[in-house]
CSV table of C-alpha atoms in Angstrom, one decimal:
chain,number,residue,atom,x,y,z
Z,18,MET,CA,32.1,25.9,17.4
Z,19,PRO,CA,30.0,23.9,15.0
Z,20,ASP,CA,28.3,20.9,16.4
Z,21,PRO,CA,29.6,17.9,14.4
Z,22,ASP,CA,26.5,15.9,15.3
Z,23,SER,CA,24.3,18.6,14.0
Z,24,ALA,CA,26.2,18.8,10.8
Z,25,ALA,CA,26.0,15.0,10.4
Z,26,ARG,CA,22.2,15.1,10.9
Z,27,GLY,CA,21.9,17.9,8.3
Z,28,GLN,CA,23.8,15.8,5.8
Z,29,GLU,CA,21.7,12.7,6.5
Z,30,THR,CA,18.5,14.8,6.0
Z,31,ASP,CA,19.7,16.2,2.7
Z,32,SER,CA,20.7,12.8,1.5
Z,33,ARG,CA,17.3,11.4,2.5
Z,34,ALA,CA,15.5,14.3,0.8
Z,35,ARG,CA,17.3,13.7,-2.5
Z,36,ALA,CA,16.5,9.9,-2.3
Z,37,LEU,CA,12.9,10.7,-1.6
Z,38,LEU,CA,12.6,13.1,-4.5
Z,39,GLY,CA,14.2,10.6,-6.8
Z,40,LEU,CA,11.8,7.9,-5.7
Z,41,LEU,CA,8.8,10.2,-6.2
Z,42,SER,CA,10.1,11.3,-9.6
Z,43,GLU,CA,10.3,7.7,-10.8
Z,44,LEU,CA,6.9,6.9,-9.6
Z,45,SER,CA,5.5,10.0,-11.3
Z,46,ARG,CA,7.1,8.9,-14.6
Z,47,GLU,CA,5.6,5.5,-14.3
Z,48,VAL,CA,2.1,6.9,-13.7
Z,49,ARG,CA,2.2,9.0,-16.8
Z,50,GLY,CA,3.6,6.4,-19.1
Z,51,LYS,CA,6.5,6.2,-21.5
Z,52,GLY,CA,7.1,9.4,-23.5
Z,53,ALA,CA,4.7,11.6,-21.4
Z,54,ARG,CA,6.3,14.7,-19.8
Z,55,ALA,CA,6.5,14.3,-16.0
Z,56,PRO,CA,6.6,17.5,-13.8
Z,57,ARG,CA,9.7,18.3,-11.9
Z,58,VAL,CA,9.3,17.0,-8.3
Z,59,GLY,CA,10.4,19.4,-5.6
Z,60,LEU,CA,9.8,19.3,-1.8
Z,61,ASP,CA,6.8,21.5,-2.1
Z,62,SER,CA,5.1,19.9,-5.1
Z,63,ASP,CA,1.6,18.9,-4.4
Z,64,LEU,CA,1.4,15.2,-4.4
Z,65,GLU,CA,-2.3,15.2,-5.8
Z,66,ALA,CA,-2.7,18.3,-7.7
Z,67,GLU,CA,0.8,18.4,-9.5
Z,68,LEU,CA,1.9,14.8,-9.4
Z,69,GLY,CA,-1.5,13.1,-9.9
Z,70,PHE,CA,-0.9,10.7,-7.0
Z,71,ASP,CA,-4.4,9.3,-6.3
Z,72,SER,CA,-5.1,6.8,-3.4
Z,73,LEU,CA,-3.9,3.8,-5.4
Z,74,VAL,CA,-0.7,5.5,-6.4
Z,75,ARG,CA,-0.2,6.7,-2.8
Z,76,ALA,CA,-0.4,3.1,-1.6
Z,77,GLU,CA,2.5,2.2,-4.0
Z,78,MET,CA,4.3,5.2,-2.9
Z,79,VAL,CA,4.2,4.1,0.7
Z,80,ARG,CA,5.4,0.6,-0.1
Z,81,ARG,CA,8.4,2.0,-1.9
Z,82,ILE,CA,9.2,4.5,0.8
Z,83,GLU,CA,9.1,1.7,3.5
Z,84,GLN,CA,11.2,-0.6,1.4
Z,85,ARG,CA,13.8,2.0,0.3
Z,86,PHE,CA,14.4,3.6,3.8
Z,87,GLY,CA,13.7,0.5,5.9
Z,88,ILE,CA,11.1,2.2,8.1
Z,89,ARG,CA,7.3,2.0,8.9
Z,90,LEU,CA,5.3,5.1,8.6
Z,91,PRO,CA,2.2,5.9,10.6
Z,92,LEU,CA,-1.1,5.9,8.7
Z,93,PRO,CA,-2.5,9.3,10.0
Z,94,ALA,CA,0.7,11.1,9.0
Z,95,LEU,CA,0.6,9.8,5.5
Z,96,THR,CA,-3.0,10.5,4.8
Z,97,ARG,CA,-2.5,14.2,5.7
Z,98,ALA,CA,0.8,14.5,3.9
Z,99,ARG,CA,0.3,16.9,0.9
Z,100,THR,CA,3.9,17.5,-0.3
Z,101,PRO,CA,7.3,15.6,-0.3
Z,102,ARG,CA,8.3,18.0,2.6
Z,103,ASP,CA,5.5,16.7,4.7
Z,104,LEU,CA,6.5,13.1,3.9
Z,105,LEU,CA,10.2,13.9,4.8
Z,106,ARG,CA,9.0,15.5,8.1
Z,107,GLU,CA,7.0,12.4,9.0
Z,108,MET,CA,9.8,10.1,8.0
Z,109,GLN,CA,12.2,12.0,10.3
Z,110,ALA,CA,9.7,12.3,13.2
Z,111,GLY,CA,7.6,9.2,13.1
Z,112,GLY,CA,9.4,6.5,11.0
Z,113,GLN,CA,10.1,3.4,12.9
Z,114,ALA,CA,13.0,1.3,12.2
Z,115,GLY,CA,12.1,-2.1,10.7
Z,116,ARG,CA,8.9,-3.3,9.4
Z,117,ALA,CA,6.0,-4.3,11.7
Z,118,PRO,CA,4.0,-7.4,10.8
Z,119,ASP,CA,0.9,-5.4,10.2
Z,120,GLY,CA,2.7,-2.8,8.1
Z,121,GLU,CA,1.1,-4.2,4.9
Z,122,THR,CA,-2.4,-3.9,6.3
Z,123,GLU,CA,-1.7,-0.4,7.5
Z,124,ARG,CA,-0.4,0.6,4.1
Z,125,ALA,CA,-3.4,-0.9,2.3
Z,126,ALA,CA,-5.7,1.2,4.5
Z,127,LEU,CA,-4.5,4.2,2.6
Z,128,LEU,CA,-6.6,3.0,-0.3
Z,129,LEU,CA,-9.7,3.7,1.7
Z,130,GLU,CA,-9.4,7.4,0.9
Z,131,ALA,CA,-11.1,6.4,-2.4
Z,132,VAL,CA,-13.5,3.8,-1.0
Z,133,ALA,CA,-16.5,4.2,1.3
Z,134,ALA,CA,-16.6,2.2,4.6
Z,135,ARG,CA,-18.9,-0.4,3.2
Z,136,PRO,CA,-17.6,-2.4,0.2
Z,137,GLU,CA,-20.9,-2.3,-1.7
Z,138,GLN,CA,-20.3,1.4,-2.2
Z,139,ALA,CA,-17.1,0.7,-4.2
Z,140,GLN,CA,-17.4,1.8,-7.9
Z,141,THR,CA,-14.5,0.0,-9.5
Z,142,LEU,CA,-12.7,-3.4,-9.2
Z,143,GLN,CA,-9.7,-1.4,-8.0
Z,144,GLN,CA,-11.6,0.0,-5.1
Z,145,VAL,CA,-13.1,-3.5,-4.3
Z,146,LEU,CA,-9.5,-4.7,-4.1
Z,147,ALA,CA,-8.6,-1.8,-2.0
Z,148,TRP,CA,-11.3,-2.6,0.6
Z,149,HIS,CA,-10.2,-6.3,0.8
Z,150,LEU,CA,-6.5,-5.1,1.2
Z,151,ALA,CA,-7.5,-2.9,4.1
Z,152,THR,CA,-9.7,-5.4,5.8
Z,153,HIS,CA,-8.1,-8.8,5.5
Z,154,PRO,CA,-5.1,-8.8,3.1
Z,155,GLN,CA,-4.0,-12.3,3.9
Z,156,ARG,CA,-7.5,-13.8,3.2
Z,157,PRO,CA,-7.6,-16.2,0.2
Z,158,HIS,CA,-9.1,-14.7,-2.9
Z,159,LEU,CA,-8.6,-17.6,-5.2
Z,160,ILE,CA,-7.6,-21.2,-5.2
Z,161,VAL,CA,-6.2,-22.2,-8.5
Z,162,TYR,CA,-5.6,-25.7,-9.7
Z,163,ASP,CA,-3.1,-26.7,-12.4
Z,164,GLU,CA,-3.4,-29.6,-14.8
Z,165,ALA,CA,-1.9,-32.0,-12.4
Z,166,GLY,CA,-4.4,-31.1,-9.7
Z,167,GLU,CA,-2.0,-29.2,-7.5
Z,168,SER,CA,-3.6,-26.2,-5.9
Z,169,ARG,CA,-2.2,-22.6,-5.3
Z,170,THR,CA,-3.8,-20.2,-2.9
Z,171,ILE,CA,-3.7,-16.5,-3.9
Z,172,SER,CA,-4.4,-13.9,-1.2
Z,173,TYR,CA,-5.6,-10.3,-1.8
Z,174,ARG,CA,-2.1,-9.1,-0.7
Z,175,MET,CA,-0.5,-11.4,-3.3
Z,176,LEU,CA,-2.9,-10.4,-6.0
Z,177,ALA,CA,-2.3,-6.7,-5.5
Z,178,ASP,CA,1.5,-7.1,-5.4
Z,179,GLU,CA,1.6,-9.1,-8.6
Z,180,ALA,CA,-1.0,-6.8,-10.3
Z,181,TRP,CA,1.2,-3.8,-9.4
Z,182,ARG,CA,4.3,-5.5,-10.9
Z,183,MET,CA,2.3,-6.2,-14.0
Z,184,ALA,CA,1.1,-2.6,-14.2
Z,185,ALA,CA,4.6,-1.2,-13.9
Z,186,GLY,CA,5.7,-3.5,-16.8
Z,187,LEU,CA,2.8,-2.3,-19.0
Z,188,VAL,CA,3.7,1.3,-18.4
Z,189,ALA,CA,7.3,0.5,-19.2
Z,190,GLN,CA,6.1,-0.9,-22.5
Z,191,GLY,CA,4.5,2.5,-23.3
Z,192,LEU,CA,0.8,1.8,-22.3
Z,193,GLU,CA,-1.1,5.0,-22.1
Z,194,PRO,CA,-4.4,5.6,-20.2
Z,195,GLY,CA,-7.3,4.3,-22.0
Z,196,GLN,CA,-5.5,2.0,-24.4
Z,197,ARG,CA,-6.7,-1.5,-24.8
Z,198,VAL,CA,-4.6,-4.6,-23.8
Z,199,ALA,CA,-5.7,-8.0,-25.1
Z,200,LEU,CA,-5.3,-11.0,-22.7
Z,201,MET,CA,-5.1,-14.4,-24.4
Z,202,LEU,CA,-4.3,-16.5,-21.4
Z,203,PRO,CA,-5.6,-19.7,-20.0
Z,204,THR,CA,-7.5,-19.5,-16.7
Z,205,GLY,CA,-4.9,-19.3,-13.9
Z,206,ALA,CA,-3.0,-17.0,-11.6
Z,207,ASP,CA,-1.3,-15.0,-14.4
Z,208,TYR,CA,-4.7,-14.2,-15.9
Z,209,PHE,CA,-6.0,-12.5,-12.7
Z,210,TYR,CA,-2.6,-10.7,-12.1
Z,211,CYS,CA,-2.6,-9.3,-15.7
Z,212,PHE,CA,-6.4,-8.3,-15.7
Z,213,LEU,CA,-6.0,-6.3,-12.5
Z,214,GLY,CA,-2.6,-5.0,-13.7
Z,215,VAL,CA,-4.1,-3.5,-16.8
Z,216,LEU,CA,-6.8,-1.8,-14.7
Z,217,LEU,CA,-4.1,-0.4,-12.3
Z,218,ALA,CA,-2.1,0.9,-15.3
Z,219,ARG,CA,-5.3,2.7,-16.4
Z,220,GLY,CA,-5.8,0.5,-19.5
Z,221,VAL,CA,-8.7,-1.5,-20.7
Z,222,PRO,CA,-8.5,-5.3,-20.6
Z,223,VAL,CA,-9.8,-7.2,-23.5
Z,224,PRO,CA,-10.0,-11.0,-22.8
Z,225,ILE,CA,-9.9,-13.4,-25.7
Z,226,TYR,CA,-10.0,-17.2,-25.3
Z,227,PRO,CA,-6.8,-19.1,-26.0
Z,228,PRO,CA,-6.9,-22.0,-28.5
Z,229,ALA,CA,-8.0,-25.4,-27.1
Z,230,ARG,CA,-5.0,-27.2,-28.7
Z,231,PRO,CA,-1.5,-26.0,-29.7
Z,232,ASP,CA,-1.9,-27.0,-33.4
Z,233,GLN,CA,-4.9,-24.7,-33.6
Z,234,LEU,CA,-2.8,-21.7,-32.6
Z,235,GLU,CA,-2.3,-20.0,-36.0
Z,236,ASP,CA,-5.9,-20.5,-37.1
Z,237,HIS,CA,-7.0,-19.2,-33.7
Z,238,LEU,CA,-5.0,-16.0,-34.0
Z,239,ARG,CA,-6.2,-15.3,-37.5
Z,240,ARG,CA,-9.8,-15.7,-36.3
Z,241,HIS,CA,-9.2,-13.3,-33.3
Z,242,ALA,CA,-7.2,-10.7,-35.3
Z,243,GLY,CA,-10.5,-9.0,-36.1
Z,244,ILE,CA,-11.2,-8.5,-32.4
Z,245,LEU,CA,-7.8,-7.1,-31.8
Z,246,ASP,CA,-8.1,-4.8,-34.7
Z,247,ASN,CA,-11.7,-3.7,-33.9
Z,248,CYS,CA,-10.8,-2.8,-30.3
Z,249,GLN,CA,-7.5,-1.2,-31.5
Z,250,ALA,CA,-5.4,-3.2,-28.9
Z,251,SER,CA,-2.1,-1.8,-28.3
Z,252,LEU,CA,-0.6,-4.7,-26.5
Z,253,LEU,CA,-1.3,-8.5,-26.2
Z,254,ILE,CA,-0.3,-10.6,-23.2
Z,255,THR,CA,-0.2,-14.2,-24.0
Z,256,PHE,CA,1.6,-17.4,-23.5
Z,257,ALA,CA,5.1,-18.2,-24.8
Z,258,GLU,CA,4.0,-20.5,-27.7
Z,259,ALA,CA,2.1,-17.5,-29.3
Z,260,VAL,CA,5.1,-15.1,-29.3
Z,261,PRO,CA,6.6,-16.5,-32.6
Z,262,LEU,CA,3.4,-15.6,-34.3
Z,263,SER,CA,3.4,-12.0,-33.2
Z,264,ARG,CA,4.4,-10.7,-36.6
Z,265,LEU,CA,1.4,-12.3,-38.1
Z,266,LEU,CA,-0.8,-10.6,-35.6
Z,267,GLN,CA,0.9,-7.2,-36.2
Z,268,SER,CA,0.0,-7.4,-39.9
Z,269,LEU,CA,-3.5,-8.2,-39.1
Z,270,ALA,CA,-4.1,-5.7,-36.3
Z,271,SER,CA,-3.1,-2.2,-37.2
Z,272,GLU,CA,-2.5,-0.8,-33.7
Z,273,LEU,CA,-0.8,-3.8,-32.1
Z,274,ALA,CA,2.7,-3.0,-31.0
């Protein structure tokens, strides 16, 4: 007679496989950007060769898998996984219920695939951030003071999480690799999140100074429109007061969406 427990386990495996493929398909679309054709993701798709999941994207993949399925995955298994089938096998065999306190550190260590053991060998800011995440994710990166003198401490973990959130938003807005994103923001936490977010989204950040006073905003934007047009910025990230003048900028900067 059929084993009811075996049948139930099979259904659970099929359900988990579908959920995993859906998660990977979503991430693949985000990596490629709006309008780009993403490959069909199957259990035997190559994560790197077919889906383009480099070390940074793998780190985000791990975070989503752990959150979606409520498990913690062992680092060695993830670094050697080449296909979704490999991931599913490790999830079934080695996934631990719950999330250990050092899970974030372990996940960040995946990024070291693209970074040498010594931080001075890192070649990009993303790799520098990767090294800090793997070594001391909770160490303060910045202490930011507001106009009232209140301080806010930003750890490497917080910087990475907010930058990934910004990167996902930029991709959802249609940013494609190599496109320029202008940043007209005051010095503060948002500036750093956005700068790293543009890099993670494979864009090129173009910082421009915000106006010193609100009443200078329109003149300031007119003066900087030449920079936006010259660098062919596709997007502008700025503060709320500048949004009503976006049509003015669009008329002065040809590529600005």
